[in-house]
mmCIF file of C-alpha atoms in Angstrom:
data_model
loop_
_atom_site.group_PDB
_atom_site.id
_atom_site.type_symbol
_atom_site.label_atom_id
_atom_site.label_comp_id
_atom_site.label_asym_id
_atom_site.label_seq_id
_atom_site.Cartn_x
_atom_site.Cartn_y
_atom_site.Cartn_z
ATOM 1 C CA UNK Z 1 -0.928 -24.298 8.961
ATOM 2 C CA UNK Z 2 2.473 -26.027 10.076
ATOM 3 C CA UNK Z 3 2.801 -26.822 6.088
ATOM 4 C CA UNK Z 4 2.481 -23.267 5.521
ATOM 5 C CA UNK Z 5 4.717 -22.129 7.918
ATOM 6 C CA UNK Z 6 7.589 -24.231 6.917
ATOM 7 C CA UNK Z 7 6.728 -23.819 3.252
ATOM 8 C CA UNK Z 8 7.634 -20.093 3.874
ATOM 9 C CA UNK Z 9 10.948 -20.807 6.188
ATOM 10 C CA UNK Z 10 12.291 -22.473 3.379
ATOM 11 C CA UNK Z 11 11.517 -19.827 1.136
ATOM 12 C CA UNK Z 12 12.860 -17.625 3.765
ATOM 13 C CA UNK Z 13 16.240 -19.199 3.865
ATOM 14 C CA UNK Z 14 16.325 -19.395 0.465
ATOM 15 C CA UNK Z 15 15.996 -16.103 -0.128
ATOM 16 C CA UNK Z 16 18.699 -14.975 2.328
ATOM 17 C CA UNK Z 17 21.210 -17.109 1.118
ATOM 18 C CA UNK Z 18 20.388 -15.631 -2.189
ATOM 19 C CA UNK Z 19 21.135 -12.214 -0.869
ATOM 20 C CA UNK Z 20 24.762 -12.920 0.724
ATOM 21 C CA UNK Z 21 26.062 -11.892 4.095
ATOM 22 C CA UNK Z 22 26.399 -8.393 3.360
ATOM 23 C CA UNK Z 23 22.634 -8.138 3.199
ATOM 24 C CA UNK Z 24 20.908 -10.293 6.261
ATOM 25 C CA UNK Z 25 21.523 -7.682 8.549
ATOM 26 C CA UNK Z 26 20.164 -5.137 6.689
ATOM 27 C CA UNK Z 27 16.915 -7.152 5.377
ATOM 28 C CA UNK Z 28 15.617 -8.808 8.720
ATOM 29 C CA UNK Z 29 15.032 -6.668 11.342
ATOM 30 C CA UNK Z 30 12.357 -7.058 14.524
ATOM 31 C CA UNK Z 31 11.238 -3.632 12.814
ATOM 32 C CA UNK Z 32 10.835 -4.706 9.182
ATOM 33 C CA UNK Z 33 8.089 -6.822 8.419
ATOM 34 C CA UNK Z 34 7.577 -9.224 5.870
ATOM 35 C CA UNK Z 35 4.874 -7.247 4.424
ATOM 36 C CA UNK Z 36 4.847 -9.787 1.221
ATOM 37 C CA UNK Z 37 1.006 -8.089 -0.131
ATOM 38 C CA UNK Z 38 -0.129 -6.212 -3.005
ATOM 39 C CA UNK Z 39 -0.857 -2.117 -2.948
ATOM 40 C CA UNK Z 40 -2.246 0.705 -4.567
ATOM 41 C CA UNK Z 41 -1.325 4.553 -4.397
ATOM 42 C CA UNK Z 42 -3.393 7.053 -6.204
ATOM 43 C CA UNK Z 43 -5.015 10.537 -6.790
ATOM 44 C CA UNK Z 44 -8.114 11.935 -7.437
ATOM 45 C CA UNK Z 45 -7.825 14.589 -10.115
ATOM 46 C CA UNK Z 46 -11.063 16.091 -9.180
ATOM 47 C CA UNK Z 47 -10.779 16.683 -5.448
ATOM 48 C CA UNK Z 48 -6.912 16.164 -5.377
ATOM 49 C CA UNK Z 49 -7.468 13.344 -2.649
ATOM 50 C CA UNK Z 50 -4.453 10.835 -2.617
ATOM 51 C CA UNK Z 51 -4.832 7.355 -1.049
ATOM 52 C CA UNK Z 52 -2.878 4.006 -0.323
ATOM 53 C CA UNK Z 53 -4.527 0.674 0.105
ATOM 54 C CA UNK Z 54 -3.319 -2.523 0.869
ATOM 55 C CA UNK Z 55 -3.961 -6.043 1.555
ATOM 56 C CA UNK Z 56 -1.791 -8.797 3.119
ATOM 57 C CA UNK Z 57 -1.255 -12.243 4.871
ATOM 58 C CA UNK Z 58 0.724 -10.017 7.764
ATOM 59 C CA UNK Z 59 -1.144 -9.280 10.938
ATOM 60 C CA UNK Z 60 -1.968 -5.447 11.147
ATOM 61 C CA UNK Z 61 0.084 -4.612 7.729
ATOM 62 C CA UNK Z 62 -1.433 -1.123 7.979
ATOM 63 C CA UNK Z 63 0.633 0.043 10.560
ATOM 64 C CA UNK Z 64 3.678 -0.936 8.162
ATOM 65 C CA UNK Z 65 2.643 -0.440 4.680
ATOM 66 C CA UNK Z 66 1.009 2.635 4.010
ATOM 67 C CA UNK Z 67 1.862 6.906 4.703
ATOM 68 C CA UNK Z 68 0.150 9.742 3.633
ATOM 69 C CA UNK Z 69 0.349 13.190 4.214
ATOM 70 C CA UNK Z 70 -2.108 15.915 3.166
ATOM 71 C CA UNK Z 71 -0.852 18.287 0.396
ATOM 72 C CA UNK Z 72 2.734 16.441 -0.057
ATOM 73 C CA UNK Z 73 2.043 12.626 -0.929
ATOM 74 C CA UNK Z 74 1.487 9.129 -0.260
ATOM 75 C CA UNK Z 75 3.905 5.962 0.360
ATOM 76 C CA UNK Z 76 3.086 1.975 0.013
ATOM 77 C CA UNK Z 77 6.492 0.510 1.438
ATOM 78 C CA UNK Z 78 6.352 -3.305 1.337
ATOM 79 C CA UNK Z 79 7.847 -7.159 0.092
ATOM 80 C CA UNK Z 80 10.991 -6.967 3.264
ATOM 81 C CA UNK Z 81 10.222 -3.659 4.289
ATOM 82 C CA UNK Z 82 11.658 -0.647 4.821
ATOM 83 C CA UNK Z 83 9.099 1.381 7.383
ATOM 84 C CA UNK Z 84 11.742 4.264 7.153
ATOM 85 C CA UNK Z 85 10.972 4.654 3.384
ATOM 86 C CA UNK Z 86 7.506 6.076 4.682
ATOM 87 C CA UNK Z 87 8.459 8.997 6.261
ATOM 88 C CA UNK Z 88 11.729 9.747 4.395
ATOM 89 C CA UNK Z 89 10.062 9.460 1.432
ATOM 90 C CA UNK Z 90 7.811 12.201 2.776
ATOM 91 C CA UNK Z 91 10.202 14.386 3.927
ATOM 92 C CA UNK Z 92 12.157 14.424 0.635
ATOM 93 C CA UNK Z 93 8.422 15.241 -1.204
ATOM 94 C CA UNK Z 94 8.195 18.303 1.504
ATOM 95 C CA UNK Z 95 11.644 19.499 0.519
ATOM 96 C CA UNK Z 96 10.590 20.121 -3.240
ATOM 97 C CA UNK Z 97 12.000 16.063 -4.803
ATOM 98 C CA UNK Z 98 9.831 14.363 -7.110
ATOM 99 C CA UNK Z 99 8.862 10.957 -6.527
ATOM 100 C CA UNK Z 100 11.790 9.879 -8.935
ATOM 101 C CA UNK Z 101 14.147 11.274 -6.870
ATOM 102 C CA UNK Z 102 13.116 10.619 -3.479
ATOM 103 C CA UNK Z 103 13.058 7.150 -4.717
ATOM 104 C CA UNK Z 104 16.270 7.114 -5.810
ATOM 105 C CA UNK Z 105 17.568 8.315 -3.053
ATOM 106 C CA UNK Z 106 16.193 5.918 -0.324
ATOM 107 C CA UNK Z 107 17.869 3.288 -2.961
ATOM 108 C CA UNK Z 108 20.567 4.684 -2.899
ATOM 109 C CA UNK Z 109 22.075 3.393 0.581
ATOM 110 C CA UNK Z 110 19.980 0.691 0.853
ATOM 111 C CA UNK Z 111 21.614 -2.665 0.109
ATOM 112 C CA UNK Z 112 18.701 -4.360 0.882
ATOM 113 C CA UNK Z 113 17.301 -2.601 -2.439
ATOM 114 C CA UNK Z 114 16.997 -6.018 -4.249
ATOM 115 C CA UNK Z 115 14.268 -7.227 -2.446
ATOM 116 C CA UNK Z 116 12.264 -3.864 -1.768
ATOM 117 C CA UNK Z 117 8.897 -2.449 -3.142
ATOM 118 C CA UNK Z 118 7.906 0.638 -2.577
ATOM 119 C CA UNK Z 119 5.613 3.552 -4.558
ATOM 120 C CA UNK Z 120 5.516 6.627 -3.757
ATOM 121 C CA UNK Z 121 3.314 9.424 -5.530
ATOM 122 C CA UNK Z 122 3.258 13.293 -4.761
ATOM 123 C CA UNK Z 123 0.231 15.925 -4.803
ATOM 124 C CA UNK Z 124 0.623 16.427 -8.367
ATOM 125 C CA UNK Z 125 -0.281 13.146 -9.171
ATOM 126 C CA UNK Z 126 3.369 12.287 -10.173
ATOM 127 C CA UNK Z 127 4.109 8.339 -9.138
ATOM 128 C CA UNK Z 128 7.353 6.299 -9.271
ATOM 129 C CA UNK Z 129 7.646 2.710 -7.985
ATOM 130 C CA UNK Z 130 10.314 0.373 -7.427
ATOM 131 C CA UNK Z 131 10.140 -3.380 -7.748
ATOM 132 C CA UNK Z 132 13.510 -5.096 -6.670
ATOM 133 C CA UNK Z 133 14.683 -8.284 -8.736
ATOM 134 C CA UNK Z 134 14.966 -10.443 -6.125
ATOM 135 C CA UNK Z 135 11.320 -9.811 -5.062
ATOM 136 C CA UNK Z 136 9.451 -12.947 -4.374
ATOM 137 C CA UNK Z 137 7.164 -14.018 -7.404
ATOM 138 C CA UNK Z 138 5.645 -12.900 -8.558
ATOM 139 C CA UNK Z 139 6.105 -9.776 -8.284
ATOM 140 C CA UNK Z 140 5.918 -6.634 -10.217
ATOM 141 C CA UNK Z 141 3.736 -2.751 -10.786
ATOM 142 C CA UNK Z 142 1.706 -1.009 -13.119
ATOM 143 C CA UNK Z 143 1.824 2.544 -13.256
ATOM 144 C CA UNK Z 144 -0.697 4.661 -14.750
ATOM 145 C CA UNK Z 145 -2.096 7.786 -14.644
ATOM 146 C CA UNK Z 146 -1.675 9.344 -11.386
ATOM 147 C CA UNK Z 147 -1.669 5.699 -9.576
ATOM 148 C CA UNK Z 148 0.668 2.596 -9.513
ATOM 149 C CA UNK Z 149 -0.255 -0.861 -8.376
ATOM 150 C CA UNK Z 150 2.199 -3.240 -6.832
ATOM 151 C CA UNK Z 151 2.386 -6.657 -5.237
ATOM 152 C CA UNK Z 152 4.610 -9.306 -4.584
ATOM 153 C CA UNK Z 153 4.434 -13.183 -3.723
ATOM 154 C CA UNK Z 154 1.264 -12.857 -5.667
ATOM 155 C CA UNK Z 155 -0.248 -16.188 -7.212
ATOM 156 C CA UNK Z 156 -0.160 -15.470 -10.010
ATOM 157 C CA UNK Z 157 1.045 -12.633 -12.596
ATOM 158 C CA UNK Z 158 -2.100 -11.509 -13.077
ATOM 159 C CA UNK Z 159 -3.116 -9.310 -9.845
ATOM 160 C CA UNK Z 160 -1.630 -6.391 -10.617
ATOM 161 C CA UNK Z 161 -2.825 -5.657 -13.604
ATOM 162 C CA UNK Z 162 -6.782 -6.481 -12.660
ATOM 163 C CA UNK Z 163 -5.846 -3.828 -10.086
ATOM 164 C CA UNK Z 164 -5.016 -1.592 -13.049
ATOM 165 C CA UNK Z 165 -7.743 -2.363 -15.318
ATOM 166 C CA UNK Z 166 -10.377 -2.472 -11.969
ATOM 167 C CA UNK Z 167 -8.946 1.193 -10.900
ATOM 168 C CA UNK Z 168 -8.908 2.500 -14.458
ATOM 169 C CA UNK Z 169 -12.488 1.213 -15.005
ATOM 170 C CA UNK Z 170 -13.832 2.812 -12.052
ATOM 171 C CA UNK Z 171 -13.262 6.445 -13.088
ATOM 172 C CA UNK Z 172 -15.595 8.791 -11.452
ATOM 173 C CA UNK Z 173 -16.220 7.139 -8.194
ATOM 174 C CA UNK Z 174 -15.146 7.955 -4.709
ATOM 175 C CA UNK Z 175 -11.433 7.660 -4.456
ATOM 176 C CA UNK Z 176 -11.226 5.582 -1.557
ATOM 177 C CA UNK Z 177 -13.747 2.917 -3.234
ATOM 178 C CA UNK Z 178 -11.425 2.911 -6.618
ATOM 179 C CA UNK Z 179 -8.944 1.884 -4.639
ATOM 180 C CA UNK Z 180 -11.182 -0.842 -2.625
ATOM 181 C CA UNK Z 181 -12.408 -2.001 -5.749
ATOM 182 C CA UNK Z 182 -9.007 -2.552 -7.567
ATOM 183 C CA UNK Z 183 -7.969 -4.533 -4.273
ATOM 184 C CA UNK Z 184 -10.687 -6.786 -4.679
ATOM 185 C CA UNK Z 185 -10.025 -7.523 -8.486
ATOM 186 C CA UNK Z 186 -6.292 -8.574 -6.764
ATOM 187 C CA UNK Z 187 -8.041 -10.737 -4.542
ATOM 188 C CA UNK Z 188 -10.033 -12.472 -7.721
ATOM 189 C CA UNK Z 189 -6.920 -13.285 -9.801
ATOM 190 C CA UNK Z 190 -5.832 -15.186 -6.257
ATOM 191 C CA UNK Z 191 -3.818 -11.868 -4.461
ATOM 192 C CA UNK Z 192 -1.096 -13.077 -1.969
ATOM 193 C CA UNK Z 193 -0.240 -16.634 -2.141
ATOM 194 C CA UNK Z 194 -0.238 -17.280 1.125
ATOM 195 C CA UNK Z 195 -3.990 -16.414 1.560
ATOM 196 C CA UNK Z 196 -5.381 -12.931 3.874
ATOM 197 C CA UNK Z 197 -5.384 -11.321 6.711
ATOM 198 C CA UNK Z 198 -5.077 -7.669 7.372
ATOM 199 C CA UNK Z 199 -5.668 -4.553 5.107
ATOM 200 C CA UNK Z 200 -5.823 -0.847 5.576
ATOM 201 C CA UNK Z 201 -6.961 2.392 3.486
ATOM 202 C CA UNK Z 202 -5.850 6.102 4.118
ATOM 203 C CA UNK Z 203 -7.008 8.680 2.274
ATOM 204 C CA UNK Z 204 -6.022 12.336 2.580
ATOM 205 C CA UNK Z 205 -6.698 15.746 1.424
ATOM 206 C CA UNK Z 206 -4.784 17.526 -1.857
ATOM 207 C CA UNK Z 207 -3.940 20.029 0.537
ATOM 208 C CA UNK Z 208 -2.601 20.364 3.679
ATOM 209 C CA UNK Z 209 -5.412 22.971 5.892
ATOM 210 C CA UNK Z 210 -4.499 25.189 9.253
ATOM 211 C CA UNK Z 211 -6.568 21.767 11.158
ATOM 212 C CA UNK Z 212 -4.111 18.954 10.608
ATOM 213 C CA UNK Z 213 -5.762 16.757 12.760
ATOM 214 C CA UNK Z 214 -8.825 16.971 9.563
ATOM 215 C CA UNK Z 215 -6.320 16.188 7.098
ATOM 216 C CA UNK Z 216 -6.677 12.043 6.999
ATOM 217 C CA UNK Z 217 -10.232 12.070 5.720
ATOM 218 C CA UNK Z 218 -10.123 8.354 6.051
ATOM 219 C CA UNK Z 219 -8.545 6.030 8.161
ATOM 220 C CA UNK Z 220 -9.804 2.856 8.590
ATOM 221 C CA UNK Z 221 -7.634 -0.745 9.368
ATOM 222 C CA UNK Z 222 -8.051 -4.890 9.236
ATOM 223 C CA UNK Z 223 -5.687 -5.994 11.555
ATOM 224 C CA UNK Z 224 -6.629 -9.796 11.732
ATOM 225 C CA UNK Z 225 -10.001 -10.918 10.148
ATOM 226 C CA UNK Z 226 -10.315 -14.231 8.079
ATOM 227 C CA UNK Z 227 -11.759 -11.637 4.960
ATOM 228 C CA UNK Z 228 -9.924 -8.790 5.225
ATOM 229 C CA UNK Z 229 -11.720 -7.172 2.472
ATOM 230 C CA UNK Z 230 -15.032 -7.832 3.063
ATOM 231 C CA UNK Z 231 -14.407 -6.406 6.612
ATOM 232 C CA UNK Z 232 -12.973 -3.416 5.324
ATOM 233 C CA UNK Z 233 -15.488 -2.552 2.795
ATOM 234 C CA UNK Z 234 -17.905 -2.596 5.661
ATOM 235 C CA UNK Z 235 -16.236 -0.528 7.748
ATOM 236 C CA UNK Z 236 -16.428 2.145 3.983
ATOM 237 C CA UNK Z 237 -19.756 1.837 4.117
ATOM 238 C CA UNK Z 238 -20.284 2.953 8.078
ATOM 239 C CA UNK Z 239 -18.199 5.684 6.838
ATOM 240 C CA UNK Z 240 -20.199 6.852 4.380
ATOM 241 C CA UNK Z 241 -23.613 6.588 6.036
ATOM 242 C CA UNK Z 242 -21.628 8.897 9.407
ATOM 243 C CA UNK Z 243 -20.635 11.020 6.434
ATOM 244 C CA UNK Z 244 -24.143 11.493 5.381
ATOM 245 C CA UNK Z 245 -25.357 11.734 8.881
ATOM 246 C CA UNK Z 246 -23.045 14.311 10.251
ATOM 247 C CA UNK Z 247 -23.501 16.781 6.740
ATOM 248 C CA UNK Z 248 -27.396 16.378 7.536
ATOM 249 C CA UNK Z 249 -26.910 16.873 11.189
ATOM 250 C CA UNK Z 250 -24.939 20.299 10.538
ATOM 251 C CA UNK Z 251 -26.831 22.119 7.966
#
């Protein structure tokens, strides 16, 4: 573990003096974790659902990487990152952008850019992503048909594209387990280097209803498990039997 750790402080200062002066301040902040992970956002054209999922070696990484809103869009902010990009990026959705432009915009006056990832994909399905050069490899996104994949200090250069081919593959099942399943194909090709421990999924409806508080149809979080995934496709499948329960119970 001490190997580890020092392994990435190296990496760490490496990286910084990379960026210049200009940039520490903005990069590393008590509020901006080093959400290093990969991600998924998506959309179900059927029921309009949108959903974010991620997995990281970060304790709790869902309360950093992924927002969602019913009937305006969904966010994966991550690699140094930028928590504000969440709910900006929201908020310029809700004002009429597209994803393009909100992204470019939270760019924009960022100088911390360089070593940002973020996705960010709208009720219509519409995605845009951002990978910054001076990501840590490897690093890059796929974007496809009303999703995008994206990761960053992966093993390899292979993980996001199984997340890709694993979401793609997948078509007509429940969003949220397309989006479990392409972050398990991640986890196959090797996922984050530096091995797992938190992941989250949100789903939400296409469109935002007069009961709010029913808007996040799913909400469920790994904050610090050994197997992450394992844990949180578990905690899918208590979903879906209280799912089934509660439609019997009220008929």
């Amino acid at each position: 573990m001490n190997k580890v750790k020092k392994t990435l402080a190296a990496m760490g200062v490496a990286l910084i003096a990379s960026l210049g002066t200009t940039v520490k301040a903005q990069v590393f902040k008590a509020e901006e974790p080093l959400a290093h992970t990969y991600s998924i956002v998506a959309r179900d054209p059927k029921t309009g659902e949108m959903a974010v999922g991620v997995q990281s070696h970060w304790f709790s990484v869902g309360t950093a990487v992924p927002w969602a809103e019913a009937g305006v869009g969904v966010v994966a902010t991550q690699s140094f990152t930028n928590k504000s990009f969440g709910p900006r990026g929201l908020a310029l959705l809700k004002e009429g952008k597209t994803p393009e432009e909100a992204l470019a915009i939270l760019l924009a006056d960022d100088e911390a850019r360089e070593v940002r990832q973020v996705s960010i994909l709208d009720a219509q399905g519409r995605v845009a992503t951002h990978t910054g050069d001076k990501c840590i490899r490897y690093a890059g996104h796929i974007t496809g048909k009303k999703f995008s994949v994206q990761a960053n200090m992966m093993l390899t250069d292979k993980v996001w594209p199984a997340m890709a081919k694993a979401f793609e593959r997948s078509e007509g099942q429940p969003l949220a387990e397309r989006v479990l399943l392409a972050m398990q194909a991640a986890e196959r090709e090797g996922g984050d280097i530096r091995g797992r421990q938190s992941a989250a999924l949100v789903v939400v409806k296409g469109q935002k209803s007069d009961q709010p508080w029913d808007d996040k149809t799913i909400d469920l979080r790994v904050d610090d498990h050994d197997k992450p995934l394992d844990e949180l496709a578990r905690l899918l499948k208590v979903y879906r039997a209280y799912e089934h329960m509660n439609a019997v119970t009220w008929r």
